[in-house]
Coordinates of C-alpha atoms in Angstrom, one line a residue:
M1 CA 8.2 2.7 -41.6
T2 CA 10.9 2.6 -44.2
S3 CA 11.8 -0.7 -46.2
T4 CA 15.1 -0.8 -44.2
E5 CA 13.2 -0.7 -40.7
T6 CA 11.8 -4.2 -39.8
S7 CA 10.3 -4.9 -36.4
I8 CA 11.0 -8.2 -34.8
L9 CA 9.3 -11.3 -34.8
G10 CA 9.3 -10.8 -38.7
L11 CA 6.5 -8.0 -38.5
E12 CA 6.1 -5.6 -41.0
R13 CA 4.2 -2.9 -38.7
S14 CA 2.1 -3.1 -35.8
L15 CA -1.7 -1.8 -35.8
S16 CA -0.3 1.5 -34.1
G17 CA 2.4 2.0 -36.8
R18 CA 5.2 1.6 -34.3
L19 CA 8.4 -0.5 -34.7
W20 CA 8.7 -3.4 -32.2
R21 CA 12.3 -3.6 -30.5
W22 CA 14.0 -5.7 -27.9
R23 CA 14.8 -3.8 -24.8
G24 CA 17.8 -5.5 -24.1
G25 CA 18.0 -8.7 -26.3
N26 CA 16.1 -11.4 -27.8
M27 CA 14.3 -13.3 -24.9
D28 CA 12.3 -15.7 -26.8
L29 CA 11.1 -17.9 -23.9
G30 CA 8.4 -19.9 -25.6
A31 CA 6.5 -22.0 -23.0
G32 CA 9.2 -22.8 -21.0
S33 CA 9.4 -19.8 -18.7
A34 CA 8.8 -21.3 -15.4
T35 CA 12.5 -22.8 -15.4
L36 CA 14.1 -19.5 -16.4
E37 CA 12.7 -17.2 -13.5
H38 CA 15.7 -16.4 -11.7
D39 CA 17.6 -15.8 -15.0
L40 CA 14.6 -13.7 -16.1
V41 CA 14.6 -11.3 -13.4
T42 CA 18.8 -10.8 -14.1
Q43 CA 17.7 -10.2 -17.8
L44 CA 15.3 -7.6 -16.8
L45 CA 17.7 -5.9 -14.7
L46 CA 20.3 -5.9 -17.1
A47 CA 17.8 -4.4 -19.9
R48 CA 17.1 -1.6 -17.6
G49 CA 20.8 -0.6 -17.9
V50 CA 22.0 -2.0 -14.4
A51 CA 25.7 -3.0 -14.6
P52 CA 26.4 -6.7 -14.0
D53 CA 28.3 -6.1 -10.8
D54 CA 25.2 -4.1 -9.5
I55 CA 22.7 -6.9 -10.1
E56 CA 22.4 -8.2 -6.2
R57 CA 22.0 -4.4 -5.0
Q58 CA 19.3 -3.6 -7.5
R59 CA 17.7 -7.3 -7.2
N60 CA 16.5 -6.2 -3.7
P61 CA 16.7 -2.2 -3.3
S62 CA 17.3 -1.3 0.2
L63 CA 17.7 2.1 2.0
R64 CA 21.2 1.0 3.1
A65 CA 22.5 0.7 -0.4
F66 CA 20.9 3.6 -1.9
L67 CA 20.3 6.3 0.9
P68 CA 22.8 9.3 0.5
D69 CA 24.2 11.2 3.4
P70 CA 21.6 14.2 3.6
S71 CA 24.2 16.6 4.2
L72 CA 25.7 16.3 0.5
F73 CA 22.6 18.5 -0.6
R74 CA 23.1 22.4 -0.3
D75 CA 21.3 23.8 2.6
M76 CA 20.1 20.6 4.3
D77 CA 22.4 21.1 7.3
A78 CA 21.0 24.7 7.5
A79 CA 17.4 23.4 7.2
A80 CA 17.7 20.5 9.7
E81 CA 19.6 23.0 12.2
R82 CA 16.8 25.5 12.0
L83 CA 13.9 22.8 12.3
A84 CA 15.7 21.3 15.4
Q85 CA 15.9 24.7 17.0
A86 CA 12.2 25.1 16.3
V87 CA 11.8 21.8 18.3
L88 CA 14.1 22.6 20.9
T89 CA 12.6 26.0 21.7
R90 CA 9.0 25.0 21.1
E91 CA 8.5 27.6 18.4
R92 CA 5.3 27.8 16.6
L93 CA 5.6 26.5 13.0
T94 CA 3.5 25.8 10.2
V95 CA 4.0 23.4 7.4
Y96 CA 3.0 25.1 4.1
G97 CA 2.0 22.3 1.4
D98 CA 0.5 22.0 -2.1
Y99 CA -2.9 20.5 -3.0
D100 CA -1.4 17.3 -4.8
V101 CA -0.5 13.9 -3.4
D102 CA 3.1 15.0 -3.4
G103 CA 2.2 18.0 -1.4
A104 CA -0.2 16.3 1.0
T105 CA 2.3 13.2 1.5
S106 CA 5.3 15.7 2.2
A107 CA 3.2 17.8 4.8
A108 CA 1.9 14.7 6.5
L109 CA 5.5 13.5 6.8
L110 CA 6.9 16.4 8.5
I111 CA 3.8 16.7 10.7
R112 CA 4.1 13.5 12.0
L113 CA 7.7 13.7 12.2
L114 CA 7.2 16.7 14.6
R115 CA 4.5 15.0 16.4
G116 CA 6.8 12.1 17.0
L117 CA 9.5 14.7 18.4
G118 CA 6.8 15.9 20.7
H119 CA 5.9 19.1 18.7
E120 CA 2.7 19.8 17.2
A121 CA 3.0 21.7 13.7
D122 CA 0.2 23.7 11.9
Y123 CA -0.2 23.2 8.3
Y124 CA -1.7 25.2 5.5
I125 CA -2.8 24.0 2.1
P126 CA -3.8 26.6 -0.3
D127 CA -7.0 26.4 -2.4
R128 CA -6.4 25.6 -6.0
L129 CA -9.1 27.5 -7.5
L130 CA -8.7 30.6 -5.3
E131 CA -5.0 30.7 -4.4
G132 CA -3.2 28.4 -7.3
Y133 CA 0.1 26.8 -7.0
G134 CA 2.7 27.7 -4.7
P135 CA 3.1 30.3 -1.6
S136 CA 1.7 33.7 -1.6
G137 CA 2.9 36.3 0.3
E138 CA -0.5 37.2 1.7
A139 CA -0.7 33.7 3.1
L140 CA 2.5 33.5 4.3
V141 CA 2.2 37.2 6.2
R142 CA -0.8 36.0 7.7
L143 CA 0.7 32.7 9.1
A144 CA 3.4 35.1 10.7
E145 CA 0.7 37.3 12.2
Q146 CA -1.1 34.3 13.7
G147 CA 2.4 33.5 15.4
S148 CA 4.2 31.2 13.3
S149 CA 8.0 32.3 13.3
L150 CA 8.9 29.2 11.0
I151 CA 7.2 28.1 7.9
V152 CA 8.3 25.1 5.9
T153 CA 7.1 25.0 2.6
V154 CA 6.7 21.4 1.0
D155 CA 6.6 20.8 -2.9
C156 CA 6.7 24.5 -3.7
G157 CA 8.6 27.5 -3.2
A158 CA 11.7 27.2 -5.5
M159 CA 10.4 29.8 -7.7
A160 CA 8.2 32.1 -5.1
H161 CA 10.5 35.3 -5.0
Q162 CA 7.9 37.6 -4.2
A163 CA 6.2 35.8 -1.7
L164 CA 9.2 34.8 0.4
D165 CA 10.2 38.5 0.2
M166 CA 7.0 39.5 1.8
A167 CA 7.7 36.6 4.7
H168 CA 11.1 38.1 5.3
Q169 CA 9.6 41.6 5.7
A170 CA 7.2 40.2 8.1
G171 CA 10.0 38.8 10.3
V172 CA 9.2 34.8 9.3
D173 CA 11.9 32.4 8.7
V174 CA 11.0 30.2 5.7
I175 CA 12.6 26.5 4.9
V176 CA 11.9 25.8 1.2
V177 CA 11.6 21.8 0.6
D178 CA 11.2 21.4 -3.1
H179 CA 12.1 19.5 -6.4
H180 CA 10.6 21.9 -9.1
K181 CA 13.3 23.4 -11.5
C182 CA 14.8 26.5 -10.0
A183 CA 16.0 29.8 -11.6
A184 CA 19.7 31.2 -11.2
E185 CA 18.5 33.3 -8.7
L186 CA 16.9 31.7 -5.7
P187 CA 14.5 33.3 -3.7
R188 CA 15.4 34.4 0.0
A189 CA 15.0 31.8 2.6
A190 CA 16.5 30.5 5.6
A191 CA 17.2 27.3 3.6
L192 CA 16.5 26.0 0.3
V193 CA 16.6 22.3 -0.2
N194 CA 16.2 21.2 -3.7
P195 CA 18.4 18.7 -5.8
N196 CA 17.5 20.5 -9.1
R197 CA 18.8 23.9 -7.7
L198 CA 21.2 24.9 -10.5
D199 CA 24.1 25.4 -8.1
E200 CA 23.6 22.0 -6.6
S201 CA 26.8 19.7 -6.4
D202 CA 27.1 16.9 -8.9
A203 CA 26.3 14.5 -6.0
G204 CA 23.1 15.9 -4.9
A205 CA 22.0 16.7 -8.6
A206 CA 22.1 13.1 -9.3
H207 CA 19.3 12.7 -7.0
G208 CA 17.2 15.4 -9.0
H209 CA 14.6 12.8 -9.8
L210 CA 13.3 12.6 -6.2
A211 CA 9.6 13.8 -5.5
A212 CA 9.1 16.4 -2.7
V213 CA 8.4 13.7 -0.5
G214 CA 11.5 12.1 -1.1
V215 CA 13.5 15.5 0.0
A216 CA 11.2 16.1 2.9
F217 CA 12.3 12.3 4.1
L218 CA 15.8 13.3 3.8
L219 CA 15.4 16.4 5.9
A220 CA 13.6 14.2 8.5
I221 CA 16.7 11.8 8.7
A222 CA 19.1 15.2 9.0
T223 CA 16.9 16.8 11.5
V224 CA 16.7 13.5 14.0
R225 CA 20.6 13.3 13.4
T226 CA 20.9 17.2 14.6
L227 CA 18.7 16.5 17.4
R228 CA 20.7 13.2 18.4
Q229 CA 24.0 15.2 18.2
R230 CA 22.3 17.8 20.7
G231 CA 21.3 14.9 23.3
F232 CA 17.7 15.3 22.5
F233 CA 17.0 11.6 22.5
E234 CA 18.6 11.1 26.0
T235 CA 15.3 11.5 27.8
C236 CA 12.7 10.3 25.1
P237 CA 12.8 7.8 22.1
E238 CA 13.8 8.5 18.4
P239 CA 10.9 8.6 16.2
D240 CA 10.2 5.6 13.7
L241 CA 11.4 7.3 10.3
F242 CA 10.8 3.9 8.4
S243 CA 7.1 4.1 9.4
L244 CA 6.8 7.1 7.1
L245 CA 8.0 5.4 4.0
D246 CA 4.6 4.6 3.2
L247 CA 3.8 8.3 2.6
V248 CA 7.2 8.5 0.7
A249 CA 6.1 5.7 -1.8
L250 CA 2.6 7.1 -2.4
G251 CA 3.7 10.6 -3.2
T252 CA 6.7 9.5 -5.3
V253 CA 4.7 7.2 -7.5
A254 CA 1.7 9.7 -7.6
D255 CA 4.0 12.3 -8.7
V256 CA 5.4 10.1 -11.6
A257 CA 8.8 10.4 -10.2
A258 CA 11.2 8.3 -12.1
L259 CA 11.7 4.8 -10.1
H260 CA 15.4 4.4 -10.4
G261 CA 18.2 4.7 -7.7
L262 CA 17.1 6.0 -4.5
N263 CA 13.3 6.3 -5.6
R264 CA 13.2 2.7 -6.3
A265 CA 14.4 1.8 -3.0
L266 CA 12.0 4.4 -1.1
V267 CA 9.1 2.7 -3.0
A268 CA 10.1 -0.8 -2.5
Q269 CA 10.5 -0.2 1.1
G270 CA 7.4 1.9 1.2
L271 CA 5.5 -0.6 -0.2
K272 CA 6.3 -2.9 2.7
V273 CA 5.5 -0.6 5.1
M274 CA 2.1 0.1 3.5
A275 CA 1.3 -3.8 3.4
R276 CA 1.7 -3.8 7.5
R277 CA -1.3 -1.2 7.5
E278 CA -0.1 0.4 10.5
G279 CA -0.9 4.0 9.4
I280 CA -4.5 4.9 10.4
G281 CA -5.1 7.2 7.5
M282 CA -3.3 5.0 4.9
A283 CA -5.3 2.0 6.1
A284 CA -8.9 4.0 5.7
L285 CA -7.3 5.0 2.0
I286 CA -6.5 1.4 1.2
D287 CA -10.1 0.3 2.4
A288 CA -11.8 3.0 0.5
S289 CA -10.0 1.8 -2.5
R290 CA -11.8 -1.9 -2.2
L291 CA -8.1 -3.2 -2.0
T292 CA -8.0 -6.5 -0.4
R293 CA -4.5 -7.2 -0.8
A294 CA -1.3 -5.4 -0.2
P295 CA -1.1 -2.4 -2.4
T296 CA 1.4 -2.4 -5.5
C297 CA 2.9 0.4 -7.3
S298 CA 0.2 0.5 -9.9
D299 CA -2.4 0.9 -7.0
L300 CA -0.7 3.9 -5.7
G301 CA -0.8 5.5 -9.1
F302 CA -4.4 4.5 -10.2
A303 CA -6.3 4.1 -7.0
L304 CA -4.9 5.7 -3.8
G305 CA -3.1 8.7 -5.4
P306 CA -6.4 10.0 -7.3
R307 CA -8.6 9.8 -4.2
I308 CA -5.9 12.0 -2.2
N309 CA -5.6 14.3 -5.2
A310 CA -9.7 14.6 -5.5
G311 CA -9.6 16.8 -2.5
G312 CA -7.5 19.4 -4.1
R313 CA -8.8 19.0 -7.3
V314 CA -12.7 19.4 -6.7
G315 CA -13.0 19.3 -3.2
E316 CA -11.4 20.6 0.2
S317 CA -7.8 21.0 -0.2
T318 CA -6.9 19.8 3.2
L319 CA -8.7 16.5 3.1
G320 CA -5.3 14.8 2.1
V321 CA -3.2 15.8 5.0
R322 CA -6.1 15.5 7.5
L323 CA -6.5 11.9 6.4
L324 CA -2.7 11.0 6.6
T325 CA -2.1 12.5 9.9
T326 CA -5.3 11.6 11.9
E327 CA -5.0 9.2 14.8
D328 CA -8.7 8.7 14.9
P329 CA -9.9 5.7 12.9
D330 CA -13.5 7.1 12.6
E331 CA -12.5 10.2 11.4
A332 CA -10.1 8.5 8.7
R333 CA -12.9 6.2 7.6
A334 CA -15.0 9.3 7.0
I335 CA -12.3 11.2 5.2
A336 CA -11.5 8.4 2.8
A337 CA -15.0 8.0 2.0
Q338 CA -15.5 11.7 1.2
L339 CA -12.5 11.6 -0.9
S340 CA -13.9 8.4 -2.7
Q341 CA -17.0 10.5 -3.5
L342 CA -15.0 13.4 -4.8
N343 CA -13.1 11.1 -6.9
E344 CA -16.2 10.0 -8.7
E345 CA -17.1 13.7 -9.2
R346 CA -13.7 14.3 -10.5
R347 CA -14.1 11.7 -13.3
A348 CA -17.5 13.0 -14.4
I349 CA -15.9 16.5 -14.8
E350 CA -12.9 15.3 -16.5
A351 CA -14.9 13.4 -19.0
E352 CA -16.5 16.6 -20.0
V353 CA -13.4 18.6 -20.2
Q354 CA -11.5 16.0 -22.1
E355 CA -14.3 15.9 -24.8
A356 CA -14.3 19.6 -25.2
A357 CA -10.5 19.7 -25.4
E358 CA -10.3 16.9 -27.9
A359 CA -12.3 18.8 -30.2
Q360 CA -9.9 21.2 -30.7
I361 CA -6.9 18.7 -31.6
D362 CA -7.8 18.4 -35.4
A363 CA -7.1 22.3 -35.7
Q364 CA -3.7 21.9 -34.3
H365 CA -2.6 18.6 -36.2
N366 CA 0.3 20.5 -37.5
R367 CA 1.9 21.7 -34.1
A368 CA 4.1 19.6 -32.0
V369 CA 2.8 20.7 -29.0
L370 CA -0.9 21.0 -28.5
T371 CA -2.3 24.0 -26.5
L372 CA -5.8 23.7 -25.9
A373 CA -8.2 26.0 -23.9
G374 CA -11.6 26.6 -23.0
R375 CA -13.8 28.8 -21.0
G376 CA -15.9 26.8 -18.0
W377 CA -13.3 24.1 -17.9
H378 CA -12.4 23.2 -14.1
P379 CA -9.0 23.9 -13.4
G380 CA -8.8 20.9 -11.0
V381 CA -8.9 18.4 -13.9
I382 CA -6.6 20.0 -16.6
G383 CA -3.5 18.2 -15.5
I384 CA -5.2 14.9 -16.0
V385 CA -6.6 15.6 -19.2
A386 CA -3.3 16.8 -20.7
G387 CA -1.9 13.5 -19.6
R388 CA -4.7 11.7 -21.3
I389 CA -4.3 13.6 -24.4
K390 CA -0.5 13.4 -24.3
E391 CA -1.0 9.6 -24.1
K392 CA -3.4 9.7 -27.0
T393 CA -1.7 11.7 -29.4
G394 CA 2.0 10.9 -28.7
K395 CA 2.6 14.6 -28.3
P396 CA 3.2 17.2 -25.2
A397 CA -0.3 18.9 -24.4
V398 CA -0.9 22.0 -22.4
V399 CA -4.5 22.2 -21.4
I400 CA -5.6 25.7 -20.1
A401 CA -8.9 26.8 -18.2
L402 CA -9.6 30.3 -19.1
D403 CA -11.1 32.6 -16.8
A404 CA -9.7 30.8 -14.0
D405 CA -9.4 33.8 -11.8
E406 CA -10.9 36.9 -11.2
H407 CA -8.9 38.8 -13.8
G408 CA -9.7 36.5 -16.6
N409 CA -6.2 34.8 -16.8
G410 CA -6.0 31.3 -17.7
K411 CA -4.5 28.5 -15.7
G412 CA -2.7 25.7 -17.4
S413 CA -1.3 22.4 -16.7
G414 CA 1.0 20.5 -19.2
R415 CA 2.3 16.9 -19.6
S416 CA 5.3 15.8 -21.9
I417 CA 6.5 13.0 -23.6
S418 CA 10.2 11.2 -22.9
G419 CA 12.8 13.2 -24.3
V420 CA 11.1 16.4 -24.1
D421 CA 11.6 19.0 -21.3
L422 CA 8.3 20.7 -20.9
G423 CA 9.2 22.4 -17.6
A424 CA 12.4 24.2 -19.0
A425 CA 10.4 25.6 -21.8
I426 CA 7.6 26.9 -19.5
I427 CA 10.2 28.4 -17.5
A428 CA 11.9 30.1 -20.5
A429 CA 8.3 31.2 -21.7
R430 CA 8.0 32.9 -18.7
E431 CA 11.3 34.6 -18.9
H432 CA 10.2 35.6 -22.5
G433 CA 7.3 37.4 -21.3
L434 CA 4.6 35.0 -22.4
L435 CA 3.4 33.8 -19.0
M436 CA 2.6 35.6 -15.8
A437 CA 3.7 32.5 -14.0
G438 CA 5.2 29.1 -14.7
G439 CA 7.5 26.4 -13.8
G440 CA 7.8 22.7 -13.5
H441 CA 9.9 19.6 -14.5
A442 CA 10.5 17.4 -17.5
M443 CA 7.4 15.7 -17.6
A444 CA 4.8 18.2 -15.9
A445 CA 4.4 21.9 -15.9
G446 CA 2.2 24.4 -14.8
L447 CA 1.6 28.0 -15.7
T448 CA -0.6 31.2 -15.7
V449 CA -1.2 33.2 -18.9
A450 CA -3.1 36.0 -20.1
P451 CA -5.7 35.4 -22.9
D452 CA -4.1 37.9 -25.2
K453 CA -0.9 35.9 -25.0
L454 CA -2.4 32.4 -25.5
E455 CA -2.0 32.2 -29.4
A456 CA 1.5 33.5 -28.9
L457 CA 2.2 30.8 -26.4
G458 CA 1.1 28.0 -28.7
E459 CA 3.4 29.1 -31.3
W460 CA 6.4 29.5 -29.3
L461 CA 6.0 26.2 -27.6
D462 CA 5.6 24.7 -31.1
Q463 CA 8.9 26.4 -32.4
Q464 CA 10.9 25.8 -29.3
L465 CA 10.1 22.1 -28.9
G466 CA 9.3 21.4 -32.5
H467 CA 12.8 19.5 -32.9
A468 CA 12.6 17.8 -29.9
V469 CA 9.4 16.3 -30.3
S470 CA 10.3 15.3 -33.8
A471 CA 13.3 13.6 -32.7
A472 CA 11.5 11.9 -29.5
Q473 CA 8.6 10.5 -32.0
A474 CA 11.3 8.9 -34.5
N475 CA 12.7 7.0 -31.5
Q476 CA 9.3 5.8 -30.4
A477 CA 9.7 2.3 -30.8
L478 CA 7.8 -0.4 -28.7
L479 CA 10.3 -1.9 -26.6
L480 CA 9.9 -5.6 -25.6
D481 CA 11.2 -7.6 -23.2
M482 CA 10.4 -11.1 -24.3
A483 CA 8.2 -13.0 -26.6
L484 CA 6.0 -16.1 -25.3
T485 CA 3.6 -18.7 -26.8
P486 CA 0.3 -18.2 -25.3
G487 CA 1.1 -21.4 -22.7
G488 CA 4.0 -19.3 -21.3
L489 CA 1.5 -16.6 -20.1
K490 CA 1.5 -17.9 -16.5
P491 CA 0.9 -16.5 -13.1
S492 CA 4.2 -17.8 -12.1
L493 CA 5.9 -15.9 -14.9
V494 CA 4.0 -12.6 -13.8
E495 CA 5.2 -13.0 -10.3
A496 CA 8.8 -13.6 -11.4
M497 CA 9.0 -10.4 -13.3
D498 CA 7.3 -8.5 -11.0
S499 CA 10.1 -9.3 -8.3
A500 CA 12.3 -7.0 -10.6
G501 CA 10.2 -4.1 -9.7
P502 CA 8.7 -1.5 -8.5
F503 CA 8.1 -0.4 -12.0
G504 CA 7.3 3.1 -13.1
V505 CA 8.6 6.0 -15.0
G506 CA 12.4 5.2 -15.5
W507 CA 12.1 1.8 -14.7
P508 CA 9.5 0.3 -17.2
G509 CA 7.4 -2.6 -16.0
P510 CA 8.1 -5.7 -18.4
R511 CA 6.3 -5.8 -21.7
V512 CA 5.9 -9.0 -23.4
A513 CA 4.9 -10.2 -26.8
V514 CA 2.5 -13.2 -27.0
G515 CA 1.5 -15.1 -29.9
P516 CA 0.7 -16.1 -32.4
V517 CA -3.0 -16.2 -31.6
R518 CA -6.3 -16.2 -33.1
L519 CA -9.3 -14.1 -32.0
V520 CA -12.1 -16.0 -30.5
K521 CA -14.1 -12.9 -29.3
A522 CA -13.6 -9.0 -29.3
D523 CA -15.9 -6.5 -27.9
V524 CA -16.3 -3.3 -26.1
V525 CA -16.5 -3.2 -22.2
G526 CA -17.1 -0.3 -19.9
T527 CA -16.8 3.1 -21.7
D528 CA -14.3 2.4 -24.4
H529 CA -12.3 -0.5 -23.3
V530 CA -11.6 -3.5 -25.8
R531 CA -11.7 -7.0 -24.6
L532 CA -10.3 -9.9 -26.4
I533 CA -10.2 -13.7 -25.8
V534 CA -7.8 -15.3 -27.9
R535 CA -6.5 -18.9 -28.5
G536 CA -2.7 -19.9 -29.7
D537 CA -1.7 -22.7 -32.1
D538 CA -0.6 -24.6 -28.7
G539 CA -4.4 -24.8 -27.8
A540 CA -3.9 -22.1 -24.5
S541 CA -6.3 -19.2 -24.4
F542 CA -5.9 -16.2 -22.4
K543 CA -7.8 -12.7 -21.9
A544 CA -6.5 -9.4 -23.1
I545 CA -7.7 -6.0 -22.5
A546 CA -6.8 -2.5 -24.3
F547 CA -8.0 0.4 -22.1
R548 CA -9.7 3.5 -23.7
A549 CA -8.9 2.1 -27.2
A550 CA -12.3 1.3 -28.6
T551 CA -12.1 4.7 -31.1
S552 CA -8.5 4.0 -31.9
T553 CA -7.0 2.8 -35.1
M554 CA -5.7 -0.5 -33.2
G555 CA -9.4 -0.9 -31.4
Q556 CA -11.3 -0.7 -34.6
T557 CA -9.3 -3.1 -36.2
L558 CA -9.4 -5.5 -33.5
L559 CA -12.9 -5.4 -33.1
H560 CA -13.8 -6.0 -37.0
A561 CA -10.9 -8.3 -37.6
T562 CA -11.5 -11.8 -39.0
H563 CA -11.0 -14.6 -36.6
H564 CA -8.8 -16.3 -39.3
R565 CA -6.0 -14.0 -39.1
R566 CA -2.9 -14.7 -36.5
L567 CA -1.9 -11.9 -34.2
W568 CA 0.9 -11.0 -32.2
L569 CA -0.3 -9.1 -29.0
A570 CA 2.4 -6.8 -26.8
G571 CA 1.4 -5.5 -23.8
R572 CA 1.9 -5.9 -19.6
A573 CA 1.2 -9.2 -18.2
K574 CA -0.9 -9.1 -15.2
I575 CA -2.7 -11.4 -12.7
D576 CA -6.3 -11.4 -12.8
D577 CA -7.3 -12.7 -9.2
W578 CA -11.1 -11.8 -9.4
A579 CA -11.6 -15.5 -10.3
S580 CA -11.5 -18.6 -8.1
R581 CA -8.3 -19.3 -9.4
P582 CA -5.7 -16.6 -10.3
Q583 CA -5.2 -16.5 -14.2
A584 CA -2.6 -14.3 -16.3
E585 CA -4.1 -11.8 -18.6
L586 CA -2.5 -8.9 -21.0
H587 CA -3.0 -5.5 -20.7
L588 CA -2.7 -4.7 -24.3
E589 CA -0.9 -1.7 -25.7
D590 CA -0.3 -2.8 -29.3
A591 CA -1.0 -5.7 -31.7
A592 CA 0.3 -6.5 -35.3
F593 CA -0.9 -9.3 -37.8
A594 CA 1.3 -12.3 -37.8
D595 CA 0.5 -13.2 -41.4

């Protein structure tokens, strides 16, 4: 930090070395926050880029206000016509999904849509370890040989040129429903619906932040409209499309899609559907996650989503789709329990791979992009580990499991930081001859690499993204929405802030600074979480917890800090409802000495 750069609140520097900045203006509420709750929501919306004349629409995001005409997307009408034809002529069709949450929810959404139209569809979910990401030509041909005349790929297919050529030669139509980055040349398909097509209209490309399940929901709307126009519902009721929004919410949040615009409306309304617990599989998943209240956005990302993912990562890839489409409560409970057990196994495997990957970081400390690889690493957890390392180091990270196939090739997964388009770099690396396969989007990517190209790949990514990473890191400030005295940290304030949600990537949750405070107690809980009890000059005390921070500079400083020095704490205000009376606490992200 240079002498001309000064953080807010009169602070010189934080314990993590970051500047603290106001996100949208100085909101020093002190202890009187309860009287400002309505104005607080307005200020939170303005700080997230909402125009003053759009405040009311954004305050309560509804589908009516945000849903576009599906026909504005290229190939949407063709896809809807082909899917409607399959329903009308009773064709055998298969939904070909992916093994992650977005793929599972997308597949389940179309299966439940077709079931609501009186048409049962088959599904196929590839095995992560044996088949890898995306449709394989062999699998598509096999499905054609088994009688499917139409295959709908969801959350995959945008780059599957060879596989879709094989499907065409086998005489089967393929509709691609995807959101991953596309090349200029598209694969052969009956229709390819993807807002990230390079030839997409400006209106369609404006929705490029949609997860695949969001695109699938728009296809569902278009298909029902097409069938309505053909008089299909003169003798039968229309399916309840709103009932599918719980799937859309789960897939969107778990895929870390940006929660602004249409996505925010889809998730906001999907959480309402989820709270009603009408979906048999979703209700079982909520119960298995030990949630006794209506799920929040955070629950989708940290409790429900990981369980669905666990099936594809370390278990059976079809478990997620089976759970989300079953109409048998007993089967739902059994699958949800199995996914919970697999999730525990996944955590243990993940911890081993993360420890091994972190041991390689020091050797690459000069690189802008960390490329970490090892033999025996489970391919099912490398994406999670890449995300953990990205958070810990502040750099994009690519984690590669070597010997992941019978040819000894490596399967990799990468996670990026805001402002660095990793997906585009991976596609460019493939075109440059460094990868056998690869693709993704700005924040996440997957790849297949030959062992002899591994070092060249790491150097190439470092060169290609070095400037972007440096620029992104230079702009990394901790953005705060408001400052409070400890007495102002109340459940009512947290509830008021939550009403400006749902929050996630692209629509960040409010971050508050609370202080000055003095430490009453600091210790380590769980594996490496730092728990604090602090008290302010106003006599109010509260609890704060910094997750996975015990070995960090901030964590060690807090654990050994004298109780006499005053601190400002920054993080997310949450409600702790485990006690008999709900209390507000702080999920700590940074801290700074006040004097």
